[in-house]
Short mmCIF file of C-alpha atoms and ligand atoms in Angstrom, two decimals:
data_model
loop_
_atom_site.label_atom_id
_atom_site.label_comp_id
_atom_site.label_asym_id
_atom_site.label_seq_id
_atom_site.Cartn_x
_atom_site.Cartn_y
_atom_site.Cartn_z
CA UNK A 1 240.77 126.94 94.18
CA UNK A 2 238.65 126.61 91.02
CA UNK A 3 240.88 123.68 90.00
CA UNK A 4 240.33 122.13 93.53
CA UNK A 5 236.61 122.41 92.96
CA UNK A 6 236.84 120.73 89.71
CA UNK A 7 238.68 117.78 91.24
CA UNK A 8 236.02 117.74 93.93
CA UNK A 9 233.30 117.42 91.27
CA UNK A 10 235.21 114.67 89.57
CA UNK A 11 235.43 112.70 92.84
CA UNK A 12 231.72 112.98 93.32
CA UNK A 13 231.02 111.57 89.92
CA UNK A 14 233.67 108.94 90.25
CA UNK A 15 231.86 107.86 93.47
CA UNK A 16 228.71 107.36 91.54
CA UNK A 17 230.14 105.84 88.44
CA UNK A 18 232.07 103.22 90.27
CA UNK A 19 229.46 102.16 92.81
CA UNK A 20 230.78 103.88 95.83
CA UNK A 21 228.18 106.50 96.66
CA UNK A 22 224.67 107.15 95.02
CA UNK A 23 222.17 109.95 95.79
CA UNK A 24 219.40 108.51 97.94
CA UNK A 25 216.30 107.44 95.94
CA UNK A 26 218.17 108.26 92.82
CA UNK A 27 215.24 107.43 90.50
CA UNK A 28 213.20 110.13 92.14
CA UNK A 29 216.08 112.63 91.67
CA UNK A 30 217.54 112.18 95.17
CA UNK A 31 216.80 113.39 98.63
CA UNK A 32 218.61 116.43 99.99
CA UNK A 33 221.83 115.52 101.86
CA UNK A 34 220.96 111.75 102.03
CA UNK A 35 223.15 109.21 100.26
CA UNK A 36 223.33 105.45 99.65
CA UNK A 37 226.54 103.52 99.48
CA UNK A 38 226.90 101.13 96.53
CA UNK A 39 228.65 97.80 96.09
CA UNK A 40 232.14 99.21 96.56
CA UNK A 41 231.28 101.97 99.00
CA UNK A 42 229.76 99.58 101.42
CA UNK A 43 232.96 97.54 101.53
CA UNK A 44 235.19 100.59 102.00
CA UNK A 45 232.88 101.80 104.68
CA UNK A 46 232.82 98.53 106.46
CA UNK A 47 236.66 98.46 106.44
CA UNK A 48 236.85 101.96 107.93
CA UNK A 49 234.48 100.88 110.65
CA UNK A 50 236.42 97.72 111.34
CA UNK A 51 239.72 99.68 111.47
CA UNK A 52 238.15 101.92 114.09
CA UNK A 53 236.34 99.29 116.05
CA UNK A 54 239.30 97.04 116.34
CA UNK A 55 241.70 99.81 117.21
CA UNK A 56 239.38 100.63 120.14
CA UNK A 57 237.92 97.36 121.30
CA UNK A 58 240.65 94.90 120.25
CA UNK A 59 243.63 96.95 121.17
CA UNK A 60 242.32 98.26 124.50
CA UNK A 61 241.53 95.77 127.24
CA UNK A 62 239.49 98.45 129.11
CA UNK A 63 237.23 99.43 126.08
CA UNK A 64 234.12 97.45 125.26
CA UNK A 65 231.39 97.97 122.65
CA UNK A 66 227.67 98.41 122.59
CA UNK A 67 225.00 98.86 120.10
CA UNK A 68 222.17 100.96 121.40
CA UNK A 69 218.81 101.71 119.70
CA UNK A 70 218.34 104.86 117.59
CA UNK A 71 215.06 105.60 119.41
CA UNK A 72 215.55 106.63 123.00
CA UNK A 73 213.23 107.71 125.85
CA UNK A 74 212.47 111.35 124.96
CA UNK A 75 213.66 112.56 128.32
CA UNK A 76 217.14 111.63 127.27
CA UNK A 77 217.21 114.59 125.00
CA UNK A 78 215.80 116.89 127.60
CA UNK A 79 218.59 115.88 129.97
CA UNK A 80 221.28 116.11 127.42
CA UNK A 81 220.36 119.61 126.52
CA UNK A 82 219.47 118.82 122.90
CA UNK A 83 215.71 119.76 123.13
CA UNK A 84 216.62 123.28 124.46
CA UNK A 85 219.95 123.91 122.81
CA UNK A 86 220.81 121.76 119.87
CA UNK A 87 220.32 124.74 117.60
CA UNK A 88 221.99 126.43 114.65
CA UNK A 89 221.70 130.00 113.94
CA UNK A 90 220.14 130.41 110.55
CA UNK A 91 219.90 133.38 108.07
CA UNK A 92 218.17 133.73 104.74
CA UNK A 93 218.99 135.88 101.71
CA UNK A 94 215.75 137.47 100.61
CA UNK A 95 216.94 137.69 96.93
CA UNK A 96 218.35 134.17 96.32
CA UNK A 97 216.03 132.59 98.99
CA UNK A 98 219.06 130.63 100.08
CA UNK A 99 219.52 129.72 103.64
CA UNK A 100 222.83 129.80 105.49
CA UNK A 101 224.28 129.21 108.94
CA UNK A 102 225.12 132.57 110.27
CA UNK A 103 228.14 131.28 112.23
CA UNK A 104 229.44 129.64 109.17
CA UNK A 105 229.31 132.85 107.12
CA UNK A 106 231.31 134.49 109.77
CA UNK A 107 233.81 131.67 110.03
CA UNK A 108 234.25 131.75 106.23
CA UNK A 109 235.03 135.44 106.42
CA UNK A 110 237.68 134.71 109.10
CA UNK A 111 239.15 132.10 106.87
CA UNK A 112 239.33 134.60 104.05
CA UNK A 113 241.59 136.93 106.21
CA UNK A 114 243.78 133.97 107.14
CA UNK A 115 244.09 133.00 103.41
CA UNK A 116 245.12 136.40 102.51
CA UNK A 117 247.81 136.40 105.23
CA UNK A 118 248.87 132.89 103.97
CA UNK A 119 249.17 134.01 100.39
CA UNK A 120 251.48 136.99 101.29
CA UNK A 121 253.68 134.56 103.26
CA UNK A 122 253.93 132.14 100.50
CA UNK A 123 254.77 134.89 98.09
CA UNK A 124 257.55 136.21 100.23
CA UNK A 125 258.73 132.78 100.97
CA UNK A 126 259.37 132.23 97.21
CA UNK A 127 260.99 135.63 96.86
CA UNK A 128 263.43 135.30 99.86
CA UNK A 129 264.08 131.64 99.79
CA UNK A 130 266.11 130.25 102.72
CA UNK A 131 266.65 133.67 104.05
CA UNK A 132 262.93 134.07 104.83
CA UNK A 133 262.07 134.80 108.38
CA UNK A 134 258.30 134.33 108.85
CA UNK A 135 258.02 135.74 112.32
CA UNK A 136 259.67 138.92 111.20
CA UNK A 137 257.67 139.16 107.99
CA UNK A 138 254.38 138.74 110.08
CA UNK A 139 255.41 141.47 112.37
CA UNK A 140 256.33 144.08 109.75
CA UNK A 141 254.58 143.46 106.37
CA UNK A 142 251.86 146.02 106.01
CA UNK A 143 249.40 143.75 104.19
CA UNK A 144 249.76 141.01 106.67
CA UNK A 145 249.33 143.44 109.63
CA UNK A 146 246.21 144.98 108.02
CA UNK A 147 244.63 141.60 107.56
CA UNK A 148 245.74 140.27 110.95
CA UNK A 149 244.03 143.29 112.51
CA UNK A 150 240.80 142.61 110.71
CA UNK A 151 240.99 138.98 111.68
CA UNK A 152 241.57 139.73 115.30
CA UNK A 153 238.82 142.40 115.48
CA UNK A 154 236.29 139.97 113.86
CA UNK A 155 237.46 137.14 115.94
CA UNK A 156 236.94 139.15 119.13
CA UNK A 157 233.32 140.27 118.16
CA UNK A 158 232.56 136.70 117.06
CA UNK A 159 233.66 135.33 120.44
CA UNK A 160 231.52 137.98 122.19
CA UNK A 161 228.33 137.16 120.35
CA UNK A 162 228.70 133.35 120.67
CA UNK A 163 229.49 133.53 124.37
CA UNK A 164 226.86 136.28 125.29
CA UNK A 165 225.01 136.00 128.55
CA UNK A 166 221.77 133.88 127.94
CA UNK A 167 223.03 132.18 124.71
CA UNK A 168 224.15 133.37 121.33
CA UNK A 169 223.50 137.03 120.59
CA UNK A 170 221.54 136.76 117.28
CA UNK A 171 221.13 140.45 116.58
CA UNK A 172 224.86 140.88 117.19
CA UNK A 173 225.51 138.08 114.68
CA UNK A 174 223.47 139.76 111.99
CA UNK A 175 225.23 143.08 112.70
CA UNK A 176 228.66 141.37 112.06
CA UNK A 177 227.41 140.00 108.74
CA UNK A 178 226.21 143.41 107.70
CA UNK A 179 229.33 145.19 109.00
CA UNK A 180 231.71 142.84 107.30
CA UNK A 181 229.78 143.32 104.02
CA UNK A 182 229.22 139.48 103.74
CA UNK A 183 227.16 138.82 100.49
CA UNK A 184 225.11 135.76 99.46
CA UNK A 185 227.37 133.77 97.04
CA UNK A 186 224.30 133.13 94.83
CA UNK A 187 222.69 136.55 94.60
CA UNK A 188 225.63 138.67 95.52
CA UNK A 189 223.42 140.84 97.75
CA UNK A 190 223.33 141.73 101.48
CA UNK A 191 219.62 141.54 101.65
CA UNK A 192 219.53 139.37 104.77
CA UNK A 193 216.76 138.33 107.13
CA UNK A 194 217.25 138.33 110.90
CA UNK A 195 219.16 135.41 112.45
CA UNK A 196 217.01 132.64 114.02
CA UNK A 197 217.63 129.65 115.98
CA UNK A 198 216.67 126.21 114.43
CA UNK A 199 216.55 122.88 116.24
CA UNK A 200 218.35 120.15 114.36
CA UNK A 201 216.53 117.09 115.70
CA UNK A 202 214.11 115.10 113.63
CA UNK A 203 210.84 114.33 115.42
CA UNK A 204 208.43 111.48 114.95
CA UNK A 205 205.65 109.83 116.93
CA UNK A 206 205.75 106.52 118.76
CA UNK A 207 202.44 104.71 119.55
CA UNK A 208 199.38 104.43 117.37
CA UNK A 209 196.58 106.36 119.07
CA UNK A 210 196.64 110.16 118.96
CA UNK A 211 196.50 110.63 122.77
CA UNK A 212 198.73 107.75 123.55
CA UNK A 213 201.41 108.73 121.17
CA UNK A 214 204.50 110.46 122.36
CA UNK A 215 206.95 112.58 120.50
CA UNK A 216 210.35 110.95 120.17
CA UNK A 217 213.52 111.95 118.22
CA UNK A 218 215.90 110.34 115.93
CA UNK A 219 219.14 110.56 117.84
CA UNK A 220 221.28 113.34 116.80
CA UNK A 221 224.43 111.67 118.21
CA UNK A 222 225.13 108.11 119.32
CA UNK A 223 226.90 109.27 122.48
CA UNK A 224 223.68 109.44 124.71
CA UNK A 225 223.03 105.67 124.06
CA UNK A 226 226.46 105.12 125.78
CA UNK A 227 225.79 107.41 128.80
CA UNK A 228 222.32 105.75 129.49
CA UNK A 229 224.01 102.42 129.52
CA UNK A 230 226.96 103.40 131.66
CA UNK A 231 225.63 101.63 134.75
CA UNK A 232 224.61 98.50 132.78
CA UNK A 233 227.92 98.05 131.27
CA UNK A 234 230.05 99.01 134.39
CA UNK A 235 228.04 96.56 136.55
CA UNK A 236 227.68 93.62 134.14
CA UNK A 237 231.21 93.95 132.72
CA UNK A 238 232.67 94.71 136.23
CA UNK A 239 234.59 97.57 134.65
CA UNK A 240 237.16 99.56 136.61
CA UNK A 241 237.90 103.17 135.87
CA UNK A 242 239.27 104.24 133.55
CA UNK A 243 237.29 102.38 131.03
CA UNK A 244 235.66 103.15 127.66
CA UNK A 245 232.50 102.26 125.83
CA UNK A 246 232.59 102.31 121.94
CA UNK A 247 229.71 102.49 119.56
CA UNK A 248 229.15 102.76 115.80
CA UNK A 249 225.72 103.87 114.59
CA UNK A 250 223.55 106.16 112.68
CA UNK A 251 222.82 109.72 113.72
CA UNK A 252 220.38 112.25 112.21
CA UNK A 253 220.50 116.08 112.00
CA UNK A 254 218.17 118.29 110.07
CA UNK A 255 221.16 120.35 108.83
CA UNK A 256 220.25 123.83 107.50
CA UNK A 257 222.75 123.83 104.74
CA UNK A 258 223.79 120.56 103.33
CA UNK A 259 226.60 120.93 101.05
CA UNK A 260 229.71 119.28 100.04
CA UNK A 261 228.32 115.81 99.20
CA UNK A 262 228.73 113.35 102.13
CA UNK A 263 230.58 116.01 104.30
CA UNK A 264 227.34 117.18 105.83
CA UNK A 265 224.47 114.85 105.59
CA UNK A 266 221.08 114.51 107.26
CA UNK A 267 221.44 110.84 108.02
CA UNK A 268 225.02 109.90 108.76
CA UNK A 269 227.01 107.42 110.82
CA UNK A 270 229.27 108.09 113.84
CA UNK A 271 231.98 106.16 115.69
CA UNK A 272 232.11 107.34 119.21
CA UNK A 273 233.99 106.29 122.29
CA UNK A 274 233.19 107.68 125.73
CA UNK A 275 236.14 107.15 128.16
CA UNK A 276 235.14 107.25 131.92
CA UNK A 277 237.79 108.60 134.20
CA UNK A 278 238.44 109.82 137.61
CA UNK A 279 237.64 113.60 138.06
CA UNK A 280 240.87 115.66 137.99
CA UNK A 281 242.69 113.32 135.54
CA UNK A 282 240.73 114.71 132.47
CA UNK A 283 243.41 117.02 131.00
CA UNK A 284 245.94 114.20 130.89
CA UNK A 285 243.44 111.83 129.35
CA UNK A 286 242.39 114.49 126.86
CA UNK A 287 245.99 114.91 125.81
CA UNK A 288 246.44 111.12 125.54
CA UNK A 289 243.41 110.66 123.33
CA UNK A 290 244.44 113.52 121.15
CA UNK A 291 247.68 111.80 120.37
CA UNK A 292 246.18 108.29 120.07
CA UNK A 293 243.50 109.55 117.60
CA UNK A 294 245.94 111.63 115.57
CA UNK A 295 248.20 108.55 115.25
CA UNK A 296 245.18 106.41 114.06
CA UNK A 297 244.54 108.93 111.22
CA UNK A 298 248.14 109.41 110.23
CA UNK A 299 248.73 105.69 110.29
CA UNK A 300 246.86 105.56 106.89
CA UNK A 301 249.92 107.12 105.24
CA UNK A 302 248.30 110.29 103.81
CA UNK A 303 251.01 112.53 105.20
CA UNK A 304 251.16 114.41 108.59
CA UNK A 305 250.88 117.77 106.72
CA UNK A 306 247.34 116.95 105.84
CA UNK A 307 246.07 116.96 109.41
CA UNK A 308 245.86 119.64 112.08
CA UNK A 309 244.28 120.14 115.45
CA UNK A 310 241.81 122.92 115.70
CA UNK A 311 241.16 123.87 119.39
CA UNK A 312 237.63 125.22 120.01
CA UNK A 313 237.33 128.88 120.91
CA UNK A 314 233.82 128.36 122.01
CA UNK A 315 233.46 125.55 124.55
CA UNK A 316 229.99 124.07 125.31
CA UNK A 317 229.22 125.19 128.87
CA UNK A 318 229.97 121.70 130.35
CA UNK A 319 233.18 121.12 128.50
CA UNK A 320 236.67 122.10 129.71
CA UNK A 321 238.66 121.23 126.62
CA UNK A 322 237.75 120.42 123.04
CA UNK A 323 239.54 120.00 119.78
CA UNK A 324 238.88 118.91 116.20
CA UNK A 325 241.09 116.85 114.03
CA UNK A 326 240.92 118.49 110.66
CA UNK A 327 241.91 116.91 107.25
CA UNK A 328 242.96 118.84 104.17
CA UNK A 329 239.99 118.29 101.88
CA UNK A 330 239.88 119.81 98.36
CA UNK A 331 237.65 122.62 99.96
CA UNK A 332 240.09 123.37 102.78
CA UNK A 333 240.97 121.87 106.18
CA UNK A 334 237.71 120.42 107.65
CA UNK A 335 236.65 118.69 110.87
CA UNK A 336 236.68 114.92 110.63
CA UNK A 337 236.72 114.08 114.34
CA UNK A 338 236.02 115.82 117.60
CA UNK A 339 237.68 115.16 120.94
CA UNK A 340 235.89 116.59 123.94
CA UNK A 341 236.48 116.62 127.64
CA UNK A 342 232.80 116.62 128.77
CA UNK A 343 233.35 116.62 132.57
CA UNK A 344 230.48 114.74 134.45
CA UNK A 345 227.81 116.78 132.74
CA UNK A 346 225.99 113.99 130.85
CA UNK A 347 226.09 111.39 133.66
CA UNK A 348 224.91 113.99 136.22
CA UNK A 349 222.06 115.22 133.96
CA UNK A 350 220.84 111.64 133.52
CA UNK A 351 221.10 111.09 137.23
CA UNK A 352 219.06 114.20 137.84
CA UNK A 353 216.32 113.43 135.20
CA UNK A 354 215.98 109.73 135.81
CA UNK A 355 216.27 109.88 139.59
CA UNK A 356 218.86 107.03 139.50
CA UNK A 357 222.22 107.20 141.27
CA UNK A 358 224.78 107.05 138.56
CA UNK A 359 228.13 106.84 140.16
CA UNK A 360 231.29 104.81 140.49
CA UNK A 361 232.49 103.23 143.76
CA UNK A 362 236.38 103.56 143.66
CA UNK A 363 237.70 100.53 145.64
CA UNK A 364 241.06 102.25 145.94
CA UNK A 365 239.91 105.37 147.66
CA UNK A 366 236.62 104.04 149.10
CA UNK A 367 234.70 106.83 147.76
CA UNK A 368 231.85 107.24 145.25
CA UNK A 369 231.79 109.87 142.48
CA UNK A 370 230.35 110.59 139.14
CA UNK A 371 233.07 109.85 136.49
CA UNK A 372 234.31 112.44 134.13
CA UNK A 373 234.37 111.66 130.42
CA UNK A 374 236.63 112.14 127.41
CA UNK A 375 234.82 111.64 124.18
CA UNK A 376 236.19 110.82 120.71
CA UNK A 377 233.67 111.36 117.96
CA UNK A 378 234.30 110.73 114.29
CA UNK A 379 231.97 110.64 111.27
CA UNK A 380 232.33 107.60 109.16
CA UNK A 381 231.16 109.34 106.09
CA UNK A 382 233.55 112.29 106.62
CA UNK A 383 236.28 109.76 107.06
CA UNK A 384 235.16 107.98 103.81
CA UNK A 385 235.21 111.35 101.98
CA UNK A 386 238.75 112.22 103.21
CA UNK A 387 240.07 108.91 102.12
CA UNK A 388 238.41 109.24 98.68
CA UNK A 389 239.83 112.79 98.24
CA UNK A 390 243.28 111.74 99.18
CA UNK A 391 243.32 108.59 97.09
CA UNK A 392 241.96 109.90 93.85
CA UNK A 393 244.44 110.71 91.08
CA UNK A 394 244.25 111.29 87.33
CA UNK A 395 247.74 110.02 86.51
CA UNK A 396 249.72 111.06 83.50
CA UNK A 397 251.50 107.82 82.24
CA UNK A 398 254.95 107.83 80.44
CA UNK A 399 253.18 106.59 77.22
CA UNK A 400 251.09 109.77 77.04
CA UNK A 401 247.88 108.07 78.33
CA UNK A 402 246.14 108.92 81.52
CA UNK A 403 244.51 106.61 84.09
CA UNK A 404 242.22 107.34 86.96
CA UNK A 405 243.46 105.51 90.02
CA UNK A 406 242.39 105.34 93.62
CA UNK A 407 245.43 104.90 95.88
CA UNK A 408 243.35 103.50 98.69
CA UNK A 409 245.31 102.01 101.68
CA UNK A 410 245.23 98.31 100.67
CA UNK A 411 243.75 97.38 104.01
CA UNK A 412 240.62 99.58 103.27
CA UNK A 413 240.20 98.79 99.58
CA UNK A 414 236.84 97.15 98.76
CA UNK A 415 238.42 94.48 96.54
CA UNK A 416 241.90 93.18 97.34
CA UNK A 417 242.65 90.86 94.37
CA UNK A 418 241.27 90.77 90.81
CA UNK A 419 241.81 87.62 88.79
CA UNK A 420 241.65 87.63 85.08
CA UNK A 421 241.93 84.81 82.50
CA UNK A 422 243.92 86.24 79.55
CA UNK A 423 241.25 84.74 77.22
CA UNK A 424 238.08 82.92 77.67
CA UNK A 425 239.33 79.59 76.43
CA UNK A 426 241.83 76.78 77.01
CA UNK A 427 240.74 76.30 80.58
CA UNK A 428 241.95 79.71 81.74
CA UNK A 429 238.64 80.85 83.12
CA UNK A 430 238.54 77.63 85.22
CA UNK A 431 242.09 78.11 86.46
CA UNK A 432 241.24 81.71 87.44
CA UNK A 433 238.14 80.51 89.41
CA UNK A 434 240.27 77.88 91.07
CA UNK A 435 242.55 80.54 92.35
CA UNK A 436 239.55 82.65 93.61
CA UNK A 437 237.98 79.70 95.25
CA UNK A 438 241.15 79.21 97.22
CA UNK A 439 241.76 82.79 98.26
CA UNK A 440 238.20 84.14 98.86
CA UNK A 441 238.20 82.90 102.43
CA UNK A 442 241.14 85.17 103.23
CA UNK A 443 240.29 88.41 101.38
CA UNK A 444 237.78 89.87 98.88
CA UNK A 445 238.46 88.73 95.35
CA UNK A 446 236.85 89.57 91.97
CA UNK A 447 236.78 87.66 88.78
CA UNK A 448 236.75 89.61 85.42
CA UNK A 449 236.84 88.18 81.95
CA UNK A 450 235.28 90.92 79.86
CA UNK A 451 237.37 93.25 77.61
CA UNK A 452 241.14 93.37 76.98
CA UNK A 453 243.45 93.10 79.96
CA UNK A 454 244.43 96.76 79.76
CA UNK A 455 240.81 97.86 80.16
CA UNK A 456 240.29 95.45 83.04
CA UNK A 457 243.40 96.95 84.83
CA UNK A 458 241.92 100.43 84.38
CA UNK A 459 238.57 99.32 85.91
CA UNK A 460 240.37 97.84 88.89
CA UNK A 461 242.63 100.89 89.28
CA UNK A 462 239.35 103.09 89.39
CA UNK A 463 238.00 101.12 92.35
CA UNK A 464 241.39 101.00 94.11
CA UNK A 465 241.97 97.37 93.79
CA UNK A 466 245.77 96.91 94.98
CA UNK A 467 246.44 93.66 93.10
CA UNK A 468 245.47 92.07 89.77
CA UNK A 469 246.48 88.52 88.65
CA UNK A 470 246.41 87.30 85.01
CA UNK A 471 246.24 83.63 84.12
CA UNK A 472 247.79 82.93 80.75
CA UNK A 473 249.04 79.97 78.70
CA UNK A 474 252.18 79.62 80.91
CA UNK A 475 249.96 79.36 84.00
CA UNK A 476 248.55 76.15 82.65
CA UNK A 477 252.00 74.77 82.24
CA UNK A 478 253.82 75.93 85.42
CA UNK A 479 251.28 77.29 87.79
CA UNK A 480 252.71 80.81 87.76
CA UNK A 481 250.74 84.01 87.08
CA UNK A 482 251.51 87.71 86.53
CA UNK A 483 250.92 89.76 89.54
CA UNK A 484 250.37 93.49 88.91
CA UNK A 485 250.74 96.26 91.46
CA UNK A 486 248.08 99.11 91.36
CA UNK A 487 250.42 101.91 92.31
CA UNK A 488 253.66 101.12 90.50
CA UNK A 489 251.81 99.15 87.78
CA UNK A 490 254.82 96.75 87.80
CA UNK A 491 254.21 93.15 86.83
CA UNK A 492 256.09 90.13 88.14
CA UNK A 493 255.81 86.39 87.72
CA UNK A 494 254.90 84.53 90.86
CA UNK A 495 253.76 81.03 91.78
CA UNK A 496 250.03 80.63 92.57
CA UNK A 497 251.09 79.06 95.85
CA UNK A 498 252.85 82.24 96.87
CA UNK A 499 249.88 84.61 96.19
CA UNK A 500 248.30 84.36 99.55
CA UNK A 501 251.56 85.02 101.43
CA UNK A 502 252.39 88.04 99.35
CA UNK A 503 248.96 89.64 99.53
CA UNK A 504 247.37 88.76 102.79
CA UNK A 505 249.69 90.64 105.11
CA UNK A 506 249.23 93.84 103.20
CA UNK A 507 245.43 93.84 102.78
CA UNK A 508 244.24 92.83 106.14
CA UNK A 509 243.17 95.39 108.83
CA UNK A 510 245.74 93.70 111.03
CA UNK A 511 248.50 95.28 109.03
CA UNK A 512 247.21 98.68 110.07
CA UNK A 513 246.54 97.68 113.67
CA UNK A 514 250.02 96.44 114.21
CA UNK A 515 251.54 99.82 113.24
CA UNK A 516 249.47 101.42 115.99
CA UNK A 517 251.13 99.64 118.91
P1 ATP B 601 230.06 120.51 112.37
O1 ATP B 601 230.64 121.60 113.24
O2 ATP B 601 230.76 120.25 110.98
O3 ATP B 601 228.55 120.63 112.21
P2 ATP B 601 229.92 119.07 114.71
O4 ATP B 601 231.06 119.77 115.60
O5 ATP B 601 228.53 119.45 115.06
O6 ATP B 601 230.26 119.18 113.29
P3 ATP B 601 230.06 116.73 116.29
O7 ATP B 601 228.75 116.99 116.90
O8 ATP B 601 231.30 116.86 117.20
O9 ATP B 601 230.20 117.52 114.88
O10 ATP B 601 230.03 115.30 115.66
C1 ATP B 601 231.21 114.47 115.60
C2 ATP B 601 231.55 114.04 114.19
O11 ATP B 601 230.35 113.59 113.52
C3 ATP B 601 232.05 115.20 113.33
O12 ATP B 601 233.45 115.34 113.52
C4 ATP B 601 231.76 114.70 112.00
O13 ATP B 601 232.80 113.84 111.46
C5 ATP B 601 230.46 113.84 112.12
N1 ATP B 601 229.33 114.62 111.75
C6 ATP B 601 228.70 115.63 112.47
N2 ATP B 601 227.69 116.11 111.68
C7 ATP B 601 227.67 115.48 110.50
C8 ATP B 601 226.93 115.51 109.29
N3 ATP B 601 225.82 116.40 109.23
N4 ATP B 601 227.19 114.79 108.18
C9 ATP B 601 228.25 113.99 108.32
N5 ATP B 601 229.00 113.80 109.39
C10 ATP B 601 228.76 114.58 110.50
#
């Protein structure tokens, strides 16, 4: 674990050193849980967004996009339930003065029991080899049984407090924390305050005069911008059910505990798609979107074992199914995307609060009804982080040296091709520029002439550039260059005229999209 934390720290500093992610307002020592994307980060982020957008809007004839404003009429948030219920239960440790989410403390404790069980299983697996029967081991091993019992008991209590009549039972939550002996990781003490609810929305004022101004919110999710535009899009696009509306945009949450770099931010970006369907078909569509979205993730080639579904124990009162897609980060399996079956809750609420009829007339059955919705909601920044974590490697080379390399999927890499003149003379720089001038219309190229070739390769490895080309004396004679592959480090001689054909297919988003069909 300590080793994994070390790796994570290295990834964070790598992100800064190579222009991927900077702390916000860095010269003022940063702003809590707010980050800026640098020259390479913005390219990677844009490529992630493009991969998502095109997989939704380009590959589905019945999905269209919108771009709604961040500010929305304040009643939106009353209708959606965010004003009354978008809360997290918080608890403070009186000694360290640190603040925690009470639900997260309990979930971490559950994970500890699971970890202990897993460790026993792994140990036994090593001992017994092929003869190992996991089911039998789980049913008979004393230590596993003991931890499973603790897990089940805690899980049951947790469920009860989360689903208590009239909302979360805050006193019950505190009691669990005390009974489980959960300590503050900083002070190591159990000197906890009571658990309180805290609303996560940021407020501001719109309008200039004190009496004329009204309180508005920075949107905590992009989804509501889609719901309030349902009628506009359905009518103007003459959309027939089932159809989807996709959107990418900023969201803001005043998170209580902002940890783990860009995993939990106060300003972040979401890619959300609301899929409108006929009531009664929601569980089929839910299953279909689970599969479609998992395929989208696994298509990046990071290995199926690094993903899992985590079905929700606690469903929001309006939802009838919900799951998370979790990715194996250096700090454990964590949510990257949520898929929710939201029934007709949002549209009905907006109909109620706005007084407008928000329905769909079904020409096949001649009836009108409020559509149901399946939502897929993924955080761009969490996706970015998962890609960074999986791609980062400190590689031991056969000659004893090490290199830091980002094995980014070529289609997402910020720079696709770096072109180096071997030396700064004999017309090599001009030739290199000529190559770039020709290829820059097709993919992102970079020119580098400083330092030895070896160092230039390392710099490109560190930003995940999949290909480097070197222009040398021979190039001037026969128009061939050496093409070096980032992952294998192999070099081969190719004609300049072949470069585009070799590289373009691999580095364009289309290469990823084709594999989805
Ligand atoms: P969590 O339980 O981690 O707070 P959530 O269940 O509240 O997340 P959703 O409301 O379902 O998250 O939001 C959908 C997606 O938006 C999440 O899967 C995540 O990728 C992203 N997201 C949510 N909150 C944040 C945040 N504070 N920083 C970065 N990304 C976020």
